[in-house]
GROMACS .gro file of C-alpha atoms in nm:
model
  415
    1MET     CA    1   0.000   0.000   0.000
    2PRO     CA    2   0.151   0.339  -0.092
    3LEU     CA    3   0.222   0.588   0.187
    4PHE     CA    4  -0.057   0.811   0.060
    5MET     CA    5  -0.315   0.544   0.139
    6SER     CA    6  -0.160   0.463   0.476
    7ILE     CA    7  -0.221   0.824   0.578
    8ARG     CA    8  -0.554   0.884   0.413
    9LEU     CA    9  -0.762   0.582   0.501
   10PRO     CA   10  -0.778   0.622   0.881
   11LEU     CA   11  -0.871   0.987   0.841
   12ALA     CA   12  -1.133   0.911   0.580
   13ALA     CA   13  -1.289   0.665   0.822
   14LEU     CA   14  -1.308   0.946   1.074
   15ALA     CA   15  -1.472   1.172   0.815
   16LEU     CA   16  -1.210   1.442   0.859
   17SER     CA   17  -1.334   1.742   0.663
   18LEU     CA   18  -1.018   1.823   0.469
   19SER     CA   19  -1.001   1.861   0.092
   20VAL     CA   20  -0.893   1.565  -0.121
   21VAL     CA   21  -0.526   1.545  -0.215
   22PRO     CA   22  -0.489   1.468  -0.589
   23PRO     CA   23  -0.327   1.133  -0.677
   24VAL     CA   24   0.046   1.160  -0.743
   25ALA     CA   25   0.347   0.933  -0.761
   26ALA     CA   26   0.419   0.748  -0.437
   27GLN     CA   27   0.757   0.916  -0.383
   28GLU     CA   28   0.589   1.259  -0.386
   29VAL     CA   29   0.304   1.180  -0.147
   30SER     CA   30   0.503   1.204   0.175
   31ARG     CA   31   0.563   1.572   0.101
   32LEU     CA   32   0.205   1.673   0.020
   33ALA     CA   33   0.001   1.857   0.281
   34ASP     CA   34  -0.371   1.921   0.305
   35VAL     CA   35  -0.429   2.238   0.506
   36GLY     CA   36  -0.808   2.252   0.478
   37PRO     CA   37  -1.012   2.571   0.523
   38ARG     CA   38  -0.891   2.705   0.860
   39PRO     CA   39  -0.581   2.896   0.745
   40PHE     CA   40  -0.789   3.079   0.485
   41HIS     CA   41  -1.045   3.167   0.753
   42LEU     CA   42  -0.762   3.311   0.963
   43VAL     CA   43  -0.642   3.519   0.666
   44ASP     CA   44  -0.996   3.653   0.614
   45THR     CA   45  -1.010   3.769   0.977
   46MET     CA   46  -0.671   3.947   0.976
   47LYS     CA   47  -0.635   4.321   0.999
   48ASP     CA   48  -0.599   4.479   0.656
   49GLY     CA   49  -0.240   4.528   0.544
   50PRO     CA   50   0.049   4.390   0.335
   51LEU     CA   51   0.073   4.061   0.528
   52LYS     CA   52  -0.294   3.984   0.476
   53ASP     CA   53  -0.263   4.071   0.108
   54GLN     CA   54   0.040   3.846   0.070
   55LEU     CA   55  -0.117   3.548   0.247
   56ALA     CA   56  -0.443   3.591   0.057
   57GLN     CA   57  -0.251   3.519  -0.264
   58CYS     CA   58  -0.114   3.190  -0.129
   59LYS     CA   59  -0.315   2.904  -0.278
   60GLY     CA   60  -0.084   2.602  -0.273
   61PRO     CA   61  -0.010   2.325  -0.349
   62PHE     CA   62   0.122   2.279   0.003
   63THR     CA   63   0.396   2.045   0.123
   64THR     CA   64   0.518   1.911   0.457
   65LYS     CA   65   0.739   2.154   0.650
   66ASN     CA   66   0.973   2.096   0.945
   67PHE     CA   67   0.884   2.447   1.063
   68SER     CA   68   0.538   2.301   1.137
   69ILE     CA   69   0.558   2.101   1.462
   70SER     CA   70   0.261   1.899   1.578
   71HIS     CA   71   0.178   1.975   1.943
   72ARG     CA   72   0.032   1.658   2.099
   73GLY     CA   73  -0.101   1.551   1.758
   74ALA     CA   74  -0.389   1.771   1.647
   75PRO     CA   75  -0.575   1.839   1.974
   76LEU     CA   76  -0.784   2.126   1.845
   77GLN     CA   77  -1.016   1.848   1.721
   78PHE     CA   78  -0.862   1.508   1.806
   79PRO     CA   79  -0.787   1.361   2.151
   80GLU     CA   80  -0.423   1.438   2.218
   81HIS     CA   81  -0.145   1.184   2.170
   82THR     CA   82  -0.360   0.942   1.975
   83ARG     CA   83  -0.282   0.763   1.652
   84GLU     CA   84  -0.562   0.950   1.480
   85GLY     CA   85  -0.433   1.286   1.601
   86TYR     CA   86  -0.083   1.207   1.476
   87LEU     CA   87  -0.219   1.101   1.137
   88ALA     CA   88  -0.420   1.422   1.112
   89ALA     CA   89  -0.108   1.624   1.195
   90ALA     CA   90   0.089   1.437   0.929
   91GLN     CA   91  -0.179   1.502   0.668
   92MET     CA   92  -0.177   1.871   0.758
   93GLY     CA   93   0.194   1.887   0.680
   94ALA     CA   94   0.363   1.875   1.019
   95GLY     CA   95   0.722   1.771   0.954
   96VAL     CA   96   0.785   1.702   1.322
   97ILE     CA   97   0.545   1.511   1.548
   98GLU     CA   98   0.548   1.531   1.929
   99CYS     CA   99   0.503   1.256   2.187
  100ASP     CA  100   0.505   1.367   2.550
  101VAL     CA  101   0.659   1.071   2.731
  102ALA     CA  102   0.556   0.926   3.068
  103PHE     CA  103   0.615   0.582   3.221
  104THR     CA  104   0.379   0.309   3.341
  105LYS     CA  105   0.392   0.097   3.654
  106ASP     CA  106   0.586  -0.168   3.462
  107ARG     CA  107   0.823   0.102   3.332
  108GLU     CA  108   0.704   0.116   2.974
  109LEU     CA  109   0.701   0.453   2.800
  110VAL     CA  110   0.371   0.595   2.674
  111CYS     CA  111   0.253   0.917   2.511
  112ARG     CA  112   0.076   1.141   2.763
  113HIS     CA  113   0.102   1.515   2.822
  114ALA     CA  114   0.156   1.455   3.194
  115GLN     CA  115   0.223   1.152   3.405
  116CYS     CA  116  -0.092   1.215   3.603
  117ASP     CA  117  -0.354   1.334   3.353
  118LEU     CA  118  -0.547   1.013   3.285
  119HIS     CA  119  -0.849   1.143   3.479
  120THR     CA  120  -0.895   1.427   3.227
  121THR     CA  121  -0.767   1.261   2.907
  122THR     CA  122  -0.920   0.910   2.927
  123ASP     CA  123  -1.228   0.724   3.051
  124ILE     CA  124  -1.048   0.581   3.355
  125LEU     CA  125  -1.290   0.731   3.610
  126ALA     CA  126  -1.580   0.551   3.438
  127ARG     CA  127  -1.392   0.220   3.468
  128PRO     CA  128  -1.425   0.113   3.837
  129GLU     CA  129  -1.169  -0.166   3.807
  130LEU     CA  130  -0.906   0.084   3.691
  131ALA     CA  131  -1.031   0.392   3.878
  132SER     CA  132  -0.965   0.202   4.200
  133LYS     CA  133  -0.593   0.207   4.113
  134CYS     CA  134  -0.575   0.586   4.077
  135SER     CA  135  -0.346   0.774   4.314
  136GLN     CA  136  -0.653   0.973   4.416
  137GLY     CA  137  -1.007   0.871   4.333
  138PHE     CA  138  -1.275   1.112   4.219
  139GLN     CA  139  -1.379   1.370   4.477
  140PRO     CA  140  -1.695   1.568   4.391
  141ALA     CA  141  -1.720   1.942   4.420
  142ASP     CA  142  -1.868   2.075   4.742
  143PRO     CA  143  -2.046   2.408   4.691
  144VAL     CA  144  -2.070   2.460   5.067
  145THR     CA  145  -1.696   2.449   5.135
  146GLY     CA  146  -1.593   2.566   4.787
  147ARG     CA  147  -1.396   2.249   4.721
  148LYS     CA  148  -1.348   2.178   4.351
  149ALA     CA  149  -1.394   1.836   4.193
  150SER     CA  150  -1.066   1.650   4.158
  151ALA     CA  151  -0.891   1.320   4.089
  152LYS     CA  152  -0.536   1.202   4.020
  153CYS     CA  153  -0.482   0.909   3.790
  154CYS     CA  154  -0.127   0.845   3.670
  155THR     CA  155   0.032   0.632   3.403
  156SER     CA  156   0.248   0.490   3.682
  157ASP     CA  157  -0.069   0.361   3.852
  158LEU     CA  158  -0.126   0.121   3.562
  159THR     CA  159   0.060  -0.140   3.360
  160LEU     CA  160   0.106  -0.087   2.988
  161ALA     CA  161  -0.169  -0.343   2.919
  162GLU     CA  162  -0.409  -0.157   3.148
  163PHE     CA  163  -0.315   0.175   2.988
  164ARG     CA  164  -0.386   0.035   2.642
  165SER     CA  165  -0.735  -0.069   2.753
  166LEU     CA  166  -0.836   0.293   2.823
  167LYS     CA  167  -1.030   0.505   2.577
  168PRO     CA  168  -0.899   0.858   2.517
  169LYS     CA  169  -1.114   1.169   2.537
  170MET     CA  170  -1.059   1.540   2.486
  171ASP     CA  171  -0.853   1.679   2.773
  172ALA     CA  172  -1.093   1.844   3.018
  173GLY     CA  173  -1.244   1.812   3.363
  174ASN     CA  174  -1.536   2.004   3.512
  175PRO     CA  175  -1.419   2.150   3.847
  176ASN     CA  176  -1.779   2.203   3.959
  177ALA     CA  177  -1.893   1.846   3.892
  178THR     CA  178  -2.062   1.639   4.158
  179THR     CA  179  -2.062   1.317   3.953
  180VAL     CA  180  -1.804   1.137   3.744
  181ALA     CA  181  -2.019   1.178   3.434
  182ASP     CA  182  -2.037   1.556   3.479
  183TYR     CA  183  -1.664   1.573   3.549
  184MET     CA  184  -1.581   1.393   3.224
  185ASN     CA  185  -1.828   1.588   3.010
  186ALA     CA  186  -1.628   1.909   2.992
  187THR     CA  187  -1.490   1.955   2.640
  188PRO     CA  188  -1.458   2.329   2.559
  189ARG     CA  189  -1.715   2.456   2.309
  190TRP     CA  190  -1.442   2.554   2.062
  191ARG     CA  191  -1.316   2.194   2.041
  192THR     CA  192  -1.517   1.885   1.945
  193ASP     CA  193  -1.591   1.529   2.056
  194LEU     CA  194  -1.658   1.423   1.698
  195TYR     CA  195  -1.350   1.199   1.668
  196VAL     CA  196  -1.331   1.058   2.022
  197ASP     CA  197  -1.498   0.720   1.977
  198ARG     CA  198  -1.236   0.573   1.745
  199ALA     CA  199  -0.923   0.734   1.891
  200THR     CA  200  -0.635   0.508   1.998
  201LEU     CA  201  -0.381   0.557   2.277
  202MET     CA  202  -0.013   0.514   2.189
  203SER     CA  203   0.297   0.380   2.357
  204HIS     CA  204   0.624   0.555   2.278
  205LYS     CA  205   0.729   0.257   2.066
  206ASP     CA  206   0.398   0.275   1.875
  207TYR     CA  207   0.464   0.643   1.809
  208ILE     CA  208   0.816   0.578   1.684
  209GLU     CA  209   0.691   0.308   1.447
  210LEU     CA  210   0.414   0.532   1.311
  211VAL     CA  211   0.625   0.845   1.262
  212LYS     CA  212   0.904   0.639   1.105
  213SER     CA  213   0.654   0.489   0.860
  214LEU     CA  214   0.543   0.840   0.762
  215GLY     CA  215   0.900   0.958   0.699
  216LEU     CA  216   0.870   1.243   0.951
  217LYS     CA  217   1.083   1.368   1.240
  218PHE     CA  218   1.037   1.307   1.612
  219THR     CA  219   1.019   1.536   1.913
  220PRO     CA  220   0.965   1.336   2.233
  221GLU     CA  221   0.931   1.531   2.557
  222LEU     CA  222   1.049   1.361   2.874
  223LYS     CA  223   0.778   1.465   3.118
  224ALA     CA  224   0.874   1.551   3.473
  225PRO     CA  225   0.774   1.262   3.702
  226GLU     CA  226   0.493   1.332   3.946
  227VAL     CA  227   0.600   1.044   4.169
  228THR     CA  228   0.906   1.014   4.388
  229MET     CA  229   1.219   0.919   4.199
  230PRO     CA  230   1.381   0.670   4.199
  231PHE     CA  231   1.045   0.512   4.118
  232GLU     CA  232   0.982   0.213   4.345
  233GLY     CA  233   1.334   0.259   4.477
  234SER     CA  234   1.532   0.171   4.166
  235TYR     CA  235   1.415   0.351   3.848
  236THR     CA  236   1.613   0.675   3.841
  237GLN     CA  237   1.565   0.993   3.638
  238GLN     CA  238   1.872   0.903   3.433
  239ASP     CA  239   1.730   0.554   3.369
  240TYR     CA  240   1.415   0.725   3.240
  241ALA     CA  241   1.608   0.969   3.020
  242GLN     CA  242   1.827   0.691   2.881
  243GLN     CA  243   1.530   0.461   2.812
  244LEU     CA  244   1.376   0.728   2.590
  245ILE     CA  245   1.692   0.746   2.376
  246ASN     CA  246   1.736   0.368   2.375
  247GLU     CA  247   1.399   0.322   2.204
  248TYR     CA  248   1.514   0.536   1.910
  249LYS     CA  249   1.842   0.349   1.888
  250ALA     CA  250   1.660   0.015   1.892
  251ALA     CA  251   1.434   0.135   1.609
  252GLY     CA  252   1.733   0.245   1.399
  253ILE     CA  253   1.636   0.613   1.399
  254ASP     CA  254   1.896   0.866   1.289
  255PRO     CA  255   1.972   1.097   1.586
  256LYS     CA  256   1.943   1.395   1.350
  257ASP     CA  257   1.573   1.317   1.314
  258VAL     CA  258   1.508   1.333   1.690
  259TYR     CA  259   1.455   1.654   1.891
  260ALA     CA  260   1.440   1.525   2.250
  261GLN     CA  261   1.286   1.781   2.486
  262SER     CA  262   1.263   1.845   2.858
  263PHE     CA  263   1.167   2.124   3.095
  264GLN     CA  264   1.441   1.994   3.323
  265LEU     CA  265   1.780   2.127   3.221
  266ASP     CA  266   1.951   1.831   3.387
  267ASP     CA  267   1.786   1.597   3.134
  268VAL     CA  268   1.927   1.797   2.843
  269LEU     CA  269   2.272   1.805   3.005
  270TYR     CA  270   2.252   1.429   3.061
  271TRP     CA  271   2.179   1.368   2.692
  272LEU     CA  272   2.462   1.601   2.590
  273LYS     CA  273   2.705   1.395   2.797
  274ALA     CA  274   2.571   1.039   2.766
  275GLU     CA  275   2.421   1.054   2.415
  276PRO     CA  276   2.593   1.344   2.236
  277ALA     CA  277   2.452   1.251   1.893
  278PHE     CA  278   2.100   1.298   2.032
  279GLY     CA  279   2.196   1.573   2.277
  280ALA     CA  280   2.327   1.791   1.996
  281GLN     CA  281   1.973   1.898   1.907
  282ALA     CA  282   1.801   1.839   2.239
  283VAL     CA  283   1.550   2.111   2.326
  284TYR     CA  284   1.543   2.289   2.662
  285LEU     CA  285   1.180   2.380   2.723
  286ASP     CA  286   1.182   2.704   2.918
  287GLY     CA  287   0.906   2.720   3.176
  288ARG     CA  288   1.087   2.953   3.410
  289ASP     CA  289   0.822   3.221   3.363
  290GLU     CA  290   0.618   3.022   3.615
  291THR     CA  291   0.890   3.025   3.880
  292ASP     CA  292   1.102   3.336   3.819
  293THR     CA  293   0.944   3.683   3.826
  294GLY     CA  294   1.241   3.813   3.632
  295PHE     CA  295   1.095   3.652   3.323
  296ASP     CA  296   0.758   3.817   3.381
  297ASN     CA  297   0.931   4.154   3.410
  298MET     CA  298   1.187   4.081   3.135
  299LYS     CA  299   1.483   4.162   3.359
  300ALA     CA  300   1.767   3.981   3.184
  301GLU     CA  301   2.012   4.039   3.468
  302THR     CA  302   1.805   3.811   3.695
  303TRP     CA  303   1.777   3.516   3.455
  304LYS     CA  304   1.955   3.211   3.590
  305PRO     CA  305   2.107   3.059   3.395
  306SER     CA  306   2.153   3.339   3.145
  307MET     CA  307   2.123   3.281   2.772
  308GLN     CA  308   2.499   3.274   2.733
  309GLU     CA  309   2.536   3.035   3.028
  310LEU     CA  310   2.290   2.798   2.860
  311ALA     CA  311   2.491   2.814   2.539
  312ASP     CA  312   2.815   2.757   2.731
  313LYS     CA  313   2.664   2.441   2.880
  314GLY     CA  314   2.609   2.308   2.529
  315VAL     CA  315   2.239   2.387   2.488
  316LYS     CA  316   2.162   2.458   2.122
  317ILE     CA  317   1.783   2.498   2.115
  318LEU     CA  318   1.559   2.686   2.358
  319ALA     CA  319   1.180   2.660   2.352
  320PRO     CA  320   0.974   2.915   2.552
  321PRO     CA  321   0.599   2.983   2.538
  322LEU     CA  322   0.482   3.218   2.261
  323TRP     CA  323   0.435   3.523   2.480
  324MET     CA  324   0.795   3.530   2.608
  325LEU     CA  325   0.929   3.594   2.257
  326VAL     CA  326   0.718   3.900   2.179
  327THR     CA  327   0.589   4.224   2.321
  328ALA     CA  328   0.364   4.507   2.204
  329LYS     CA  329   0.508   4.844   2.097
  330ASP     CA  330   0.330   5.127   1.919
  331GLY     CA  331   0.035   4.900   1.847
  332LYS     CA  332   0.249   4.630   1.685
  333ILE     CA  333   0.389   4.290   1.781
  334VAL     CA  334   0.770   4.309   1.811
  335PRO     CA  335   1.050   4.080   1.941
  336SER     CA  336   1.098   4.080   2.317
  337LEU     CA  337   1.419   4.124   2.514
  338TYR     CA  338   1.410   3.747   2.573
  339ALA     CA  339   1.419   3.682   2.198
  340GLN     CA  340   1.695   3.935   2.145
  341GLU     CA  341   1.913   3.787   2.421
  342ALA     CA  342   1.861   3.432   2.295
  343LYS     CA  343   1.970   3.530   1.946
  344LYS     CA  344   2.279   3.708   2.084
  345ALA     CA  345   2.379   3.377   2.243
  346SER     CA  346   2.318   3.200   1.909
  347LEU     CA  347   2.046   2.981   2.056
  348GLY     CA  348   1.795   2.831   1.816
  349LEU     CA  349   1.436   2.906   1.915
  350ILE     CA  350   1.116   2.703   1.898
  351ALA     CA  351   0.786   2.850   2.021
  352TRP     CA  352   0.481   2.684   2.182
  353SER     CA  353   0.187   2.653   2.134
  354LEU     CA  354  -0.016   2.810   1.854
  355GLU     CA  355  -0.391   2.741   1.816
  356ARG     CA  356  -0.423   2.643   2.184
  357SER     CA  357  -0.601   2.953   2.310
  358GLY     CA  358  -0.943   2.920   2.154
  359PRO     CA  359  -1.102   3.235   2.007
  360LEU     CA  360  -0.872   3.538   2.038
  361LYS     CA  361  -1.141   3.806   2.066
  362ASP     CA  362  -1.068   3.851   2.438
  363GLY     CA  363  -0.690   3.876   2.410
  364GLY     CA  364  -0.582   3.513   2.384
  365GLY     CA  365  -0.508   3.435   2.750
  366TYR     CA  366  -0.177   3.284   2.869
  367TYR     CA  367  -0.006   3.243   2.533
  368TYR     CA  368  -0.077   3.603   2.426
  369GLN     CA  369  -0.039   3.781   2.761
  370SER     CA  370   0.250   4.003   2.646
  371ILE     CA  371   0.056   4.121   2.338
  372LYS     CA  372  -0.297   4.124   2.480
  373SER     CA  373  -0.336   4.492   2.395
  374VAL     CA  374  -0.298   4.419   2.022
  375THR     CA  375  -0.484   4.086   2.009
  376ASP     CA  376  -0.857   4.090   1.935
  377ARG     CA  377  -0.928   3.851   1.645
  378ASP     CA  378  -0.837   3.502   1.528
  379GLY     CA  379  -0.636   3.642   1.239
  380ASP     CA  380  -0.383   3.773   1.492
  381THR     CA  381  -0.259   3.411   1.502
  382LEU     CA  382  -0.091   3.471   1.165
  383SER     CA  383   0.036   3.816   1.264
  384LEU     CA  384   0.212   3.663   1.564
  385LEU     CA  385   0.345   3.378   1.353
  386ASP     CA  386   0.491   3.625   1.104
  387VAL     CA  387   0.686   3.809   1.375
  388LEU     CA  388   0.814   3.481   1.518
  389ALA     CA  389   0.934   3.365   1.177
  390ARG     CA  390   1.059   3.679   1.003
  391ASP     CA  391   1.160   3.914   1.284
  392ILE     CA  392   1.285   3.659   1.539
  393GLY     CA  393   1.382   3.369   1.313
  394VAL     CA  394   1.239   3.079   1.512
  395ILE     CA  395   1.321   2.741   1.357
  396GLY     CA  396   0.980   2.593   1.432
  397VAL     CA  397   0.645   2.649   1.600
  398PHE     CA  398   0.432   2.397   1.786
  399SER     CA  399   0.063   2.408   1.694
  400ASP     CA  400  -0.253   2.231   1.806
  401TRP     CA  401  -0.367   2.251   1.442
  402PRO     CA  402  -0.055   2.215   1.225
  403ALA     CA  403  -0.234   2.322   0.907
  404THR     CA  404  -0.185   2.683   1.019
  405THR     CA  405   0.193   2.660   1.057
  406THR     CA  406   0.221   2.449   0.740
  407PHE     CA  407   0.023   2.707   0.543
  408TYR     CA  408   0.238   2.994   0.666
  409ALA     CA  409   0.566   2.806   0.608
  410ASN     CA  410   0.466   2.727   0.251
  411CYS     CA  411   0.356   3.083   0.179
  412MET     CA  412   0.686   3.221   0.312
  413LYS     CA  413   0.898   2.942   0.157
  414LEU     CA  414   1.037   2.820   0.491
  415ASN     CA  415   1.182   2.472   0.542
   0.00000   0.00000   0.00000
């Protein structure tokens, strides 16, 4: 079966509403991309100006781009980290596909955004035999005390076989729920449950096999454990970091096709030392805005480590959230001090995560906080993307709907 069919058939079965790719020779199919209608909708909603005019002239054909990085698959519409979400991302032209990596009770690696998110991303709470194994069972909201509904179900609570038996759902939990059913029925209105029933959870090895078959690149993120390490007294953080790399080596994957990520600098430094071929393009995910007020205030003198110190340690690629790379000045989106300092240190930059904020009419929330004053429409997604690409020179952008980044990369002739 040609690669074209291996990508198209599962999506056709899900009735994905993307336009039909014309038949071409098999060797060309892996590079075709089907961006569907959303990018053109975003162009229509942009503010009038030269960028809108330029993008409005961009009609395709579109091809796969490494600039376009799939964030958790295609979670704007598909349950995250599922086979179907990865296939959708591939069809939309993502050249790099992400698997967030966590470990199970029997120390197998699986694709989950967090080690302990099964209560919001799967049906585990509706499965009594598995819910009983959760670190914390469901607790209903109490309007009298103000307690919110909660649960804590971790991949490390289950074996790989038990994990595989779960059914994925869109990531959400209703904090005001008094029943399990109400807690699970919480998908935001701007997403959809249309493709949930046939979605399939993935192990890390499953993901490697799938992405390899599609001829795309890999970006696994080693998620920070939410259990005490060493796990069960013997499984250390370095064991975990090494196991991730070992699975690529066992599959015969070229290290140049793997962008291993972590929010923990020590993981990146470990890969640089123990697996330099993989460490050479490991990605340090920068979440220090949540712990260091210097990043909120853009005071470079307080950043520890500094950009140059990161570069001196061997870090080559830095990946902050969108808002840290930009600011608003004179009614326009411009590069931030963070972006300028990173470029001075010759650090490559990757941004996350586009198309994760829902409608932008109210400023875009967390990912747009530094440019809230100039964000009031969905078309501002492309305005931000243009500054990231042309003014800052990011090497890639994560997106919950990779068609948008693929469209832009094709229009601007990026890699």
